[in-house]
Amino acid sequence: MAGLEGMEQPRHGGDRTATRLTPAVEDEQARGALELYGNPTEGEVRLPSRPESAYAARRLTHIVVLRQWALTPVMAEESVLLVSELVGNAVRHTGARVFGLRMLRRRGWMRIEVRDPSRGLPCLLPVRDLDTSGRGLTLVDTLSDRWGVDLLPRGKTTWFEMRVPDRRP
């Protein structure tokens, strides 16, 4: 390839294969997160404000939306993505030691909240095609039916809501 002489090229095939978790393994990991942190439908779950906590928040969201609430895999996938964005903002921008995750379901709606001790408001900024960051709230705005921020005496709760089928398991 022009301009890449002397550079090692990626190998195709060979000894590396992508590992994909089976649904049973994903469910087991999610159940482990429920046991370790608690159920965000029963009260706020507090997680350490570290990047690796996004994994726990995603697992909790996945098992609640897909298994506990029996919603579609697409709803679970979108919810997991949006939780990841809100958690990422809480971890990156607030300087907090912990953040809270809570999930609520009422007839026709689900609401997922991420609480942190900062009163700094998130901003929905315009993004361009080549921007490499700043898309989180744009995704939340696009995929959720509504979202917002509730200021608290000590911090804020950033939340999103999505319409869901009225039937409950």
CSV table of N, CA and C in Angstrom, one decimal:
chain,number,residue,atom,x,y,z
A,1,MET,N,0.8,-1.2,0.0
A,1,MET,CA,0.0,0.0,0.0
A,1,MET,C,0.9,1.2,0.0
A,2,ALA,N,0.5,2.2,-0.8
A,2,ALA,CA,1.3,3.4,-0.9
A,2,ALA,C,1.3,4.1,0.4
A,3,GLY,N,2.6,4.6,0.8
A,3,GLY,CA,2.7,5.3,2.0
A,3,GLY,C,2.8,4.5,3.3
A,4,LEU,N,2.6,3.2,3.2
A,4,LEU,CA,2.7,2.3,4.4
A,4,LEU,C,3.8,1.3,4.3
A,5,GLU,N,4.8,1.6,3.4
A,5,GLU,CA,5.9,0.6,3.3
A,5,GLU,C,6.6,0.5,4.6
A,6,GLY,N,6.9,-0.7,5.0
A,6,GLY,CA,7.6,-1.0,6.2
A,6,GLY,C,6.7,-1.0,7.4
A,7,MET,N,5.5,-0.7,7.3
A,7,MET,CA,4.5,-0.8,8.4
A,7,MET,C,3.9,-2.2,8.5
A,8,GLU,N,3.8,-2.7,9.7
A,8,GLU,CA,3.2,-4.0,9.8
A,8,GLU,C,1.7,-3.9,9.4
A,9,GLN,N,1.2,-4.8,8.6
A,9,GLN,CA,-0.1,-4.8,8.1
A,9,GLN,C,-1.0,-5.8,9.0
A,10,PRO,N,-2.3,-5.5,9.2
A,10,PRO,CA,-3.1,-6.4,10.0
A,10,PRO,C,-3.2,-7.8,9.3
A,11,ARG,N,-3.2,-8.8,10.2
A,11,ARG,CA,-3.3,-10.2,9.7
A,11,ARG,C,-4.8,-10.5,9.6
A,12,HIS,N,-5.1,-11.2,8.6
A,12,HIS,CA,-6.5,-11.7,8.4
A,12,HIS,C,-6.5,-13.2,8.8
A,13,GLY,N,-7.6,-13.5,9.5
A,13,GLY,CA,-7.7,-14.9,9.9
A,13,GLY,C,-6.8,-15.2,11.0
A,14,GLY,N,-6.2,-16.4,11.0
A,14,GLY,CA,-5.1,-16.7,11.9
A,14,GLY,C,-5.6,-17.0,13.3
A,15,ASP,N,-4.9,-16.7,14.3
A,15,ASP,CA,-5.1,-17.1,15.7
A,15,ASP,C,-6.1,-16.2,16.5
A,16,ARG,N,-6.4,-15.1,16.0
A,16,ARG,CA,-7.3,-14.2,16.7
A,16,ARG,C,-8.8,-14.3,16.2
A,17,THR,N,-9.7,-14.4,17.2
A,17,THR,CA,-11.1,-14.5,16.9
A,17,THR,C,-11.8,-13.5,17.9
A,18,ALA,N,-12.8,-12.9,17.4
A,18,ALA,CA,-13.6,-12.0,18.3
A,18,ALA,C,-14.4,-12.9,19.2
A,19,THR,N,-14.4,-12.5,20.5
A,19,THR,CA,-15.2,-13.2,21.5
A,19,THR,C,-16.5,-12.5,21.7
A,20,ARG,N,-17.6,-13.2,21.5
A,20,ARG,CA,-18.9,-12.6,21.7
A,20,ARG,C,-19.6,-13.3,22.8
A,21,LEU,N,-20.1,-12.6,23.8
A,21,LEU,CA,-20.8,-13.2,24.9
A,21,LEU,C,-22.1,-13.8,24.5
A,22,THR,N,-22.5,-14.9,25.0
A,22,THR,CA,-23.8,-15.5,24.8
A,22,THR,C,-24.8,-14.8,25.7
A,23,PRO,N,-26.1,-14.9,25.3
A,23,PRO,CA,-27.1,-14.3,26.2
A,23,PRO,C,-27.1,-14.8,27.6
A,24,ALA,N,-26.8,-16.1,27.7
A,24,ALA,CA,-26.7,-16.7,29.1
A,24,ALA,C,-25.6,-16.1,29.9
A,25,VAL,N,-24.4,-15.9,29.3
A,25,VAL,CA,-23.3,-15.3,30.0
A,25,VAL,C,-23.6,-13.8,30.3
A,26,GLU,N,-24.2,-13.1,29.4
A,26,GLU,CA,-24.6,-11.7,29.6
A,26,GLU,C,-25.6,-11.6,30.8
A,27,ASP,N,-26.6,-12.5,30.8
A,27,ASP,CA,-27.6,-12.6,31.9
A,27,ASP,C,-26.9,-12.9,33.2
A,28,GLU,N,-26.0,-13.8,33.2
A,28,GLU,CA,-25.3,-14.1,34.5
A,28,GLU,C,-24.5,-12.9,35.0
A,29,GLN,N,-23.8,-12.2,34.1
A,29,GLN,CA,-23.1,-11.0,34.5
A,29,GLN,C,-24.0,-9.9,35.0
A,30,ALA,N,-25.1,-9.8,34.4
A,30,ALA,CA,-26.1,-8.8,34.8
A,30,ALA,C,-26.7,-9.2,36.2
A,31,ARG,N,-27.0,-10.4,36.4
A,31,ARG,CA,-27.5,-10.9,37.7
A,31,ARG,C,-26.4,-10.6,38.8
A,32,GLY,N,-25.2,-10.8,38.4
A,32,GLY,CA,-24.1,-10.5,39.4
A,32,GLY,C,-24.0,-9.1,39.7
A,33,ALA,N,-24.3,-8.2,38.8
A,33,ALA,CA,-24.3,-6.8,39.0
A,33,ALA,C,-25.5,-6.4,39.9
A,34,LEU,N,-26.6,-7.1,39.7
A,34,LEU,CA,-27.8,-6.8,40.6
A,34,LEU,C,-27.5,-7.2,42.0
A,35,GLU,N,-26.8,-8.4,42.2
A,35,GLU,CA,-26.5,-8.8,43.5
A,35,GLU,C,-25.4,-7.9,44.2
A,36,LEU,N,-24.5,-7.4,43.4
A,36,LEU,CA,-23.4,-6.6,44.0
A,36,LEU,C,-23.9,-5.2,44.3
A,37,TYR,N,-24.6,-4.6,43.4
A,37,TYR,CA,-25.0,-3.2,43.6
A,37,TYR,C,-26.4,-2.9,44.0
A,38,GLY,N,-27.3,-3.9,43.7
A,38,GLY,CA,-28.7,-3.7,44.1
A,38,GLY,C,-29.6,-3.5,42.8
A,39,ASN,N,-30.9,-3.4,43.0
A,39,ASN,CA,-31.8,-3.3,41.9
A,39,ASN,C,-32.2,-1.8,41.7
A,40,PRO,N,-31.9,-1.2,40.6
A,40,PRO,CA,-32.2,0.2,40.4
A,40,PRO,C,-33.7,0.5,40.3
A,41,THR,N,-34.5,-0.5,40.2
A,41,THR,CA,-36.0,-0.3,40.2
A,41,THR,C,-36.5,-0.2,41.6
A,42,GLU,N,-35.7,-0.7,42.6
A,42,GLU,CA,-36.2,-0.7,44.0
A,42,GLU,C,-35.7,0.5,44.8
A,43,GLY,N,-34.8,1.3,44.2
A,43,GLY,CA,-34.2,2.4,44.8
A,43,GLY,C,-32.9,2.8,44.1
A,44,GLU,N,-32.4,3.9,44.4
A,44,GLU,CA,-31.1,4.4,43.7
A,44,GLU,C,-30.0,3.5,44.1
A,45,VAL,N,-29.3,3.1,43.0
A,45,VAL,CA,-28.1,2.3,43.1
A,45,VAL,C,-26.9,3.2,43.0
A,46,ARG,N,-26.0,3.2,44.0
A,46,ARG,CA,-24.8,4.1,44.0
A,46,ARG,C,-23.6,3.3,43.5
A,47,LEU,N,-23.0,3.9,42.5
A,47,LEU,CA,-21.8,3.3,41.9
A,47,LEU,C,-20.6,4.3,42.0
A,48,PRO,N,-19.4,3.7,42.1
A,48,PRO,CA,-18.2,4.6,42.1
A,48,PRO,C,-18.1,5.4,40.8
A,49,SER,N,-17.7,6.6,40.9
A,49,SER,CA,-17.6,7.4,39.7
A,49,SER,C,-16.2,7.2,39.0
A,50,ARG,N,-16.2,6.0,38.4
A,50,ARG,CA,-15.0,5.6,37.6
A,50,ARG,C,-15.5,5.1,36.3
A,51,PRO,N,-14.7,5.2,35.2
A,51,PRO,CA,-15.1,4.7,33.9
A,51,PRO,C,-15.6,3.3,33.9
A,52,GLU,N,-15.0,2.4,34.7
A,52,GLU,CA,-15.4,1.0,34.7
A,52,GLU,C,-16.8,0.8,35.3
A,53,SER,N,-17.4,1.8,36.0
A,53,SER,CA,-18.7,1.7,36.5
A,53,SER,C,-19.8,1.7,35.4
A,54,ALA,N,-19.4,2.3,34.3
A,54,ALA,CA,-20.3,2.3,33.1
A,54,ALA,C,-20.7,0.9,32.7
A,55,TYR,N,-19.8,0.0,32.9
A,55,TYR,CA,-20.1,-1.4,32.6
A,55,TYR,C,-21.2,-2.0,33.5
A,56,ALA,N,-21.1,-1.7,34.8
A,56,ALA,CA,-22.1,-2.2,35.7
A,56,ALA,C,-23.4,-1.5,35.4
A,57,ALA,N,-23.4,-0.2,35.1
A,57,ALA,CA,-24.7,0.5,34.8
A,57,ALA,C,-25.3,-0.1,33.6
A,58,ARG,N,-24.5,-0.4,32.6
A,58,ARG,CA,-25.1,-1.0,31.4
A,58,ARG,C,-25.7,-2.4,31.7
A,59,ARG,N,-25.0,-3.2,32.5
A,59,ARG,CA,-25.5,-4.6,32.8
A,59,ARG,C,-26.8,-4.5,33.6
A,60,LEU,N,-26.8,-3.6,34.5
A,60,LEU,CA,-28.1,-3.4,35.3
A,60,LEU,C,-29.2,-3.0,34.4
A,61,THR,N,-28.9,-2.0,33.5
A,61,THR,CA,-30.0,-1.5,32.6
A,61,THR,C,-30.5,-2.7,31.7
A,62,HIS,N,-29.5,-3.4,31.2
A,62,HIS,CA,-29.9,-4.5,30.3
A,62,HIS,C,-30.8,-5.6,30.9
A,63,ILE,N,-30.4,-6.0,32.1
A,63,ILE,CA,-31.2,-7.0,32.8
A,63,ILE,C,-32.6,-6.5,33.2
A,64,VAL,N,-32.7,-5.3,33.6
A,64,VAL,CA,-34.0,-4.7,34.0
A,64,VAL,C,-34.9,-4.6,32.8
A,65,VAL,N,-34.4,-3.9,31.8
A,65,VAL,CA,-35.2,-3.6,30.6
A,65,VAL,C,-35.6,-4.9,29.9
A,66,LEU,N,-34.7,-5.8,29.6
A,66,LEU,CA,-34.9,-7.0,28.8
A,66,LEU,C,-35.6,-8.1,29.7
A,67,ARG,N,-35.1,-8.4,30.8
A,67,ARG,CA,-35.6,-9.5,31.6
A,67,ARG,C,-36.7,-9.1,32.6
A,68,GLN,N,-36.5,-8.1,33.4
A,68,GLN,CA,-37.5,-7.8,34.5
A,68,GLN,C,-38.7,-7.1,33.9
A,69,TRP,N,-38.5,-6.2,32.9
A,69,TRP,CA,-39.6,-5.5,32.3
A,69,TRP,C,-40.1,-6.1,31.1
A,70,ALA,N,-39.4,-7.1,30.6
A,70,ALA,CA,-39.7,-7.9,29.4
A,70,ALA,C,-40.0,-7.0,28.1
A,71,LEU,N,-39.1,-6.0,28.0
A,71,LEU,CA,-39.2,-5.1,26.8
A,71,LEU,C,-38.4,-5.7,25.7
A,72,THR,N,-38.4,-5.1,24.5
A,72,THR,CA,-37.7,-5.7,23.3
A,72,THR,C,-36.2,-5.5,23.4
A,73,PRO,N,-35.5,-6.4,22.7
A,73,PRO,CA,-34.0,-6.2,22.6
A,73,PRO,C,-33.6,-4.9,22.1
A,74,VAL,N,-34.4,-4.3,21.2
A,74,VAL,CA,-34.0,-2.9,20.7
A,74,VAL,C,-34.2,-1.9,21.8
A,75,MET,N,-35.2,-2.0,22.6
A,75,MET,CA,-35.4,-1.0,23.7
A,75,MET,C,-34.3,-1.2,24.7
A,76,ALA,N,-33.9,-2.5,24.9
A,76,ALA,CA,-32.8,-2.7,25.9
A,76,ALA,C,-31.5,-2.1,25.3
A,77,GLU,N,-31.2,-2.3,24.1
A,77,GLU,CA,-30.0,-1.8,23.4
A,77,GLU,C,-29.9,-0.3,23.5
A,78,GLU,N,-31.0,0.4,23.1
A,78,GLU,CA,-31.1,1.8,23.2
A,78,GLU,C,-30.9,2.4,24.6
A,79,SER,N,-31.6,1.7,25.5
A,79,SER,CA,-31.5,2.1,26.9
A,79,SER,C,-30.1,2.0,27.4
A,80,VAL,N,-29.4,0.9,27.1
A,80,VAL,CA,-28.0,0.7,27.5
A,80,VAL,C,-27.1,1.8,26.9
A,81,LEU,N,-27.3,2.1,25.7
A,81,LEU,CA,-26.5,3.1,25.0
A,81,LEU,C,-26.7,4.5,25.7
A,82,LEU,N,-28.0,4.8,26.0
A,82,LEU,CA,-28.3,6.1,26.7
A,82,LEU,C,-27.8,6.2,28.1
A,83,VAL,N,-27.9,5.1,28.8
A,83,VAL,CA,-27.3,5.0,30.2
A,83,VAL,C,-25.8,5.2,30.1
A,84,SER,N,-25.2,4.6,29.2
A,84,SER,CA,-23.7,4.7,29.0
A,84,SER,C,-23.3,6.2,28.8
A,85,GLU,N,-24.1,6.9,28.0
A,85,GLU,CA,-23.8,8.3,27.8
A,85,GLU,C,-24.0,9.2,29.0
A,86,LEU,N,-25.1,8.9,29.7
A,86,LEU,CA,-25.3,9.7,31.0
A,86,LEU,C,-24.3,9.4,32.0
A,87,VAL,N,-24.0,8.2,32.2
A,87,VAL,CA,-22.9,7.8,33.1
A,87,VAL,C,-21.6,8.4,32.7
A,88,GLY,N,-21.3,8.3,31.4
A,88,GLY,CA,-20.0,8.9,31.0
A,88,GLY,C,-19.9,10.3,31.3
A,89,ASN,N,-21.0,11.1,31.1
A,89,ASN,CA,-21.0,12.5,31.5
A,89,ASN,C,-20.8,12.7,33.0
A,90,ALA,N,-21.5,11.9,33.8
A,90,ALA,CA,-21.4,12.1,35.2
A,90,ALA,C,-19.9,11.8,35.7
A,91,VAL,N,-19.3,10.7,35.1
A,91,VAL,CA,-18.0,10.4,35.5
A,91,VAL,C,-16.9,11.4,35.0
A,92,ARG,N,-17.1,11.8,33.8
A,92,ARG,CA,-16.1,12.7,33.1
A,92,ARG,C,-16.2,14.1,33.6
A,93,HIS,N,-17.4,14.6,33.8
A,93,HIS,CA,-17.5,16.1,34.0
A,93,HIS,C,-17.9,16.6,35.4
A,94,THR,N,-18.1,15.7,36.4
A,94,THR,CA,-18.6,16.2,37.7
A,94,THR,C,-17.6,16.2,38.8
A,95,GLY,N,-16.5,15.4,38.7
A,95,GLY,CA,-15.6,15.3,39.8
A,95,GLY,C,-16.1,14.6,41.0
A,96,ALA,N,-17.2,13.9,40.9
A,96,ALA,CA,-17.9,13.2,42.0
A,96,ALA,C,-17.2,11.9,42.4
A,97,ARG,N,-17.4,11.4,43.6
A,97,ARG,CA,-16.9,10.1,44.0
A,97,ARG,C,-17.8,9.0,43.7
A,98,VAL,N,-19.1,9.3,43.6
A,98,VAL,CA,-20.2,8.3,43.3
A,98,VAL,C,-21.3,9.0,42.5
A,99,PHE,N,-22.0,8.2,41.8
A,99,PHE,CA,-23.2,8.6,41.1
A,99,PHE,C,-24.3,7.6,41.4
A,100,GLY,N,-25.5,8.0,41.2
A,100,GLY,CA,-26.7,7.2,41.4
A,100,GLY,C,-27.4,6.8,40.1
A,101,LEU,N,-27.9,5.6,40.1
A,101,LEU,CA,-28.7,5.1,38.9
A,101,LEU,C,-30.0,4.6,39.5
A,102,ARG,N,-31.1,5.1,38.9
A,102,ARG,CA,-32.5,4.7,39.2
A,102,ARG,C,-33.3,4.4,38.0
A,103,MET,N,-34.1,3.4,38.0
A,103,MET,CA,-35.0,3.1,36.9
A,103,MET,C,-36.4,3.0,37.3
A,104,LEU,N,-37.3,3.6,36.6
A,104,LEU,CA,-38.7,3.6,37.0
A,104,LEU,C,-39.6,3.2,35.8
A,105,ARG,N,-40.6,2.5,36.0
A,105,ARG,CA,-41.6,2.2,35.0
A,105,ARG,C,-43.0,2.5,35.4
A,106,ARG,N,-43.7,3.2,34.6
A,106,ARG,CA,-45.1,3.4,34.8
A,106,ARG,C,-45.8,3.1,33.5
A,107,ARG,N,-47.1,3.1,33.6
A,107,ARG,CA,-47.9,2.7,32.4
A,107,ARG,C,-47.5,3.5,31.2
A,108,GLY,N,-47.0,2.8,30.2
A,108,GLY,CA,-46.6,3.5,28.9
A,108,GLY,C,-45.3,4.1,28.8
A,109,TRP,N,-44.5,4.2,30.0
A,109,TRP,CA,-43.2,4.9,30.0
A,109,TRP,C,-42.2,4.2,30.8
A,110,MET,N,-41.0,4.4,30.5
A,110,MET,CA,-39.9,4.0,31.4
A,110,MET,C,-39.0,5.3,31.6
A,111,ARG,N,-38.4,5.4,32.7
A,111,ARG,CA,-37.6,6.6,33.0
A,111,ARG,C,-36.3,6.1,33.7
A,112,ILE,N,-35.2,6.5,33.2
A,112,ILE,CA,-33.9,6.2,33.8
A,112,ILE,C,-33.2,7.4,34.2
A,113,GLU,N,-32.7,7.4,35.4
A,113,GLU,CA,-32.1,8.6,36.0
A,113,GLU,C,-30.6,8.4,36.4
A,114,VAL,N,-29.8,9.3,36.2
A,114,VAL,CA,-28.4,9.3,36.7
A,114,VAL,C,-28.2,10.6,37.6
A,115,ARG,N,-28.0,10.4,38.9
A,115,ARG,CA,-27.8,11.5,39.8
A,115,ARG,C,-26.3,11.7,40.2
A,116,ASP,N,-25.9,13.0,40.2
A,116,ASP,CA,-24.5,13.3,40.6
A,116,ASP,C,-24.6,14.5,41.5
A,117,PRO,N,-23.5,14.8,42.2
A,117,PRO,CA,-23.5,15.9,43.2
A,117,PRO,C,-23.2,17.3,42.5
A,118,SER,N,-22.9,17.3,41.2
A,118,SER,CA,-22.6,18.6,40.6
A,118,SER,C,-23.9,19.3,40.1
A,119,ARG,N,-23.9,20.6,40.3
A,119,ARG,CA,-25.0,21.4,39.8
A,119,ARG,C,-24.8,22.0,38.4
A,120,GLY,N,-23.6,21.6,37.8
A,120,GLY,CA,-23.3,22.0,36.4
A,120,GLY,C,-24.3,21.3,35.5
A,121,LEU,N,-24.9,22.1,34.6
A,121,LEU,CA,-25.9,21.6,33.7
A,121,LEU,C,-25.2,21.0,32.4
A,122,PRO,N,-25.7,19.9,32.0
A,122,PRO,CA,-25.2,19.4,30.7
A,122,PRO,C,-25.8,20.2,29.5
A,123,CYS,N,-25.0,20.4,28.5
A,123,CYS,CA,-25.4,21.2,27.3
A,123,CYS,C,-25.5,20.3,26.1
A,124,LEU,N,-26.6,20.5,25.4
A,124,LEU,CA,-26.8,19.9,24.1
A,124,LEU,C,-26.1,20.7,23.0
A,125,LEU,N,-25.0,20.3,22.6
A,125,LEU,CA,-24.2,21.1,21.6
A,125,LEU,C,-24.4,20.6,20.2
A,126,PRO,N,-24.3,21.5,19.2
A,126,PRO,CA,-24.4,21.0,17.8
A,126,PRO,C,-23.1,20.2,17.5
A,127,VAL,N,-23.2,19.1,16.8
A,127,VAL,CA,-22.0,18.3,16.4
A,127,VAL,C,-21.9,18.2,14.9
A,128,ARG,N,-20.7,18.2,14.5
A,128,ARG,CA,-20.4,18.0,13.1
A,128,ARG,C,-20.0,16.6,12.8
A,129,ASP,N,-20.0,16.2,11.5
A,129,ASP,CA,-19.7,14.9,11.1
A,129,ASP,C,-18.4,14.4,11.6
A,130,LEU,N,-17.4,15.2,11.6
A,130,LEU,CA,-16.0,14.8,12.0
A,130,LEU,C,-15.7,15.0,13.5
A,131,ASP,N,-16.6,15.5,14.3
A,131,ASP,CA,-16.4,15.6,15.7
A,131,ASP,C,-16.2,14.2,16.3
A,132,THR,N,-15.2,14.1,17.2
A,132,THR,CA,-14.9,12.8,17.9
A,132,THR,C,-15.5,12.7,19.3
A,133,SER,N,-16.1,13.8,19.8
A,133,SER,CA,-16.7,13.7,21.1
A,133,SER,C,-17.9,14.7,21.1
A,134,GLY,N,-18.6,14.7,22.2
A,134,GLY,CA,-19.7,15.6,22.3
A,134,GLY,C,-21.0,15.2,21.8
A,135,ARG,N,-21.1,13.9,21.4
A,135,ARG,CA,-22.3,13.4,20.8
A,135,ARG,C,-23.3,12.7,21.8
A,136,GLY,N,-22.9,12.6,23.1
A,136,GLY,CA,-23.7,11.9,24.1
A,136,GLY,C,-25.1,12.4,24.2
A,137,LEU,N,-25.3,13.7,24.5
A,137,LEU,CA,-26.6,14.3,24.7
A,137,LEU,C,-27.4,14.3,23.3
A,138,THR,N,-26.7,14.4,22.2
A,138,THR,CA,-27.4,14.3,20.9
A,138,THR,C,-28.0,12.9,20.8
A,139,LEU,N,-27.3,11.9,21.2
A,139,LEU,CA,-27.9,10.5,21.1
A,139,LEU,C,-29.1,10.5,22.1
A,140,VAL,N,-28.9,11.0,23.3
A,140,VAL,CA,-30.0,11.0,24.2
A,140,VAL,C,-31.2,11.7,23.6
A,141,ASP,N,-31.0,12.9,23.1
A,141,ASP,CA,-32.1,13.7,22.5
A,141,ASP,C,-32.7,13.0,21.3
A,142,THR,N,-32.0,12.2,20.5
A,142,THR,CA,-32.5,11.5,19.3
A,142,THR,C,-33.2,10.3,19.7
A,143,LEU,N,-32.7,9.5,20.6
A,143,LEU,CA,-33.3,8.1,20.8
A,143,LEU,C,-34.4,8.1,21.9
A,144,SER,N,-34.4,9.1,22.8
A,144,SER,CA,-35.4,9.1,23.9
A,144,SER,C,-36.6,9.9,23.4
A,145,ASP,N,-37.7,9.7,24.1
A,145,ASP,CA,-38.9,10.5,23.8
A,145,ASP,C,-38.8,11.9,24.5
A,146,ARG,N,-38.2,11.9,25.6
A,146,ARG,CA,-37.9,13.2,26.3
A,146,ARG,C,-36.8,13.0,27.3
A,147,TRP,N,-36.1,14.1,27.6
A,147,TRP,CA,-35.1,14.0,28.6
A,147,TRP,C,-34.9,15.4,29.3
A,148,GLY,N,-34.2,15.4,30.4
A,148,GLY,CA,-34.1,16.7,31.1
A,148,GLY,C,-33.2,16.5,32.3
A,149,VAL,N,-33.1,17.6,33.0
A,149,VAL,CA,-32.3,17.7,34.2
A,149,VAL,C,-33.1,18.3,35.3
A,150,ASP,N,-33.1,17.7,36.5
A,150,ASP,CA,-33.7,18.2,37.7
A,150,ASP,C,-32.6,18.7,38.6
A,151,LEU,N,-32.6,20.0,38.9
A,151,LEU,CA,-31.6,20.4,39.9
A,151,LEU,C,-32.1,20.1,41.3
A,152,LEU,N,-31.2,19.6,42.1
A,152,LEU,CA,-31.4,19.2,43.5
A,152,LEU,C,-30.7,20.2,44.4
A,153,PRO,N,-31.0,20.2,45.7
A,153,PRO,CA,-30.2,21.0,46.6
A,153,PRO,C,-28.7,20.7,46.6
A,154,ARG,N,-28.4,19.5,46.4
A,154,ARG,CA,-27.0,19.1,46.3
A,154,ARG,C,-26.8,18.2,45.0
A,155,GLY,N,-26.8,18.9,43.9
A,155,GLY,CA,-26.5,18.2,42.6
A,155,GLY,C,-27.6,18.2,41.7
A,156,LYS,N,-27.7,17.2,40.8
A,156,LYS,CA,-28.7,17.2,39.8
A,156,LYS,C,-29.0,15.7,39.4
A,157,THR,N,-30.2,15.5,38.8
A,157,THR,CA,-30.5,14.2,38.2
A,157,THR,C,-30.8,14.5,36.7
A,158,THR,N,-30.0,13.8,35.9
A,158,THR,CA,-30.2,13.8,34.4
A,158,THR,C,-31.0,12.6,34.1
A,159,TRP,N,-32.0,12.7,33.3
A,159,TRP,CA,-32.9,11.6,33.0
A,159,TRP,C,-33.4,11.6,31.6
A,160,PHE,N,-33.8,10.4,31.2
A,160,PHE,CA,-34.5,10.3,29.9
A,160,PHE,C,-35.7,9.3,30.1
A,161,GLU,N,-36.7,9.5,29.2
A,161,GLU,CA,-37.9,8.7,29.2
A,161,GLU,C,-38.1,8.2,27.8
A,162,MET,N,-38.7,6.9,27.8
A,162,MET,CA,-39.0,6.3,26.5
A,162,MET,C,-40.4,5.7,26.7
A,163,ARG,N,-41.2,5.8,25.6
A,163,ARG,CA,-42.5,5.1,25.6
A,163,ARG,C,-42.3,3.6,25.5
A,164,VAL,N,-43.1,2.9,26.2
A,164,VAL,CA,-43.0,1.4,26.2
A,164,VAL,C,-44.4,0.9,26.1
A,165,PRO,N,-44.6,-0.4,25.7
A,165,PRO,CA,-45.9,-1.0,25.7
A,165,PRO,C,-46.6,-0.9,27.1
A,166,ASP,N,-47.9,-0.7,27.1
A,166,ASP,CA,-48.6,-0.7,28.3
A,166,ASP,C,-48.6,-2.0,29.1
A,167,ARG,N,-48.5,-3.1,28.4
A,167,ARG,CA,-48.5,-4.4,29.1
A,167,ARG,C,-47.3,-4.5,30.0
A,168,ARG,N,-47.6,-5.1,31.2
A,168,ARG,CA,-46.5,-5.3,32.1
A,168,ARG,C,-46.4,-6.8,32.3
A,169,PRO,N,-45.2,-7.3,32.5
A,169,PRO,CA,-45.1,-8.8,32.8
A,169,PRO,C,-45.8,-9.2,34.0
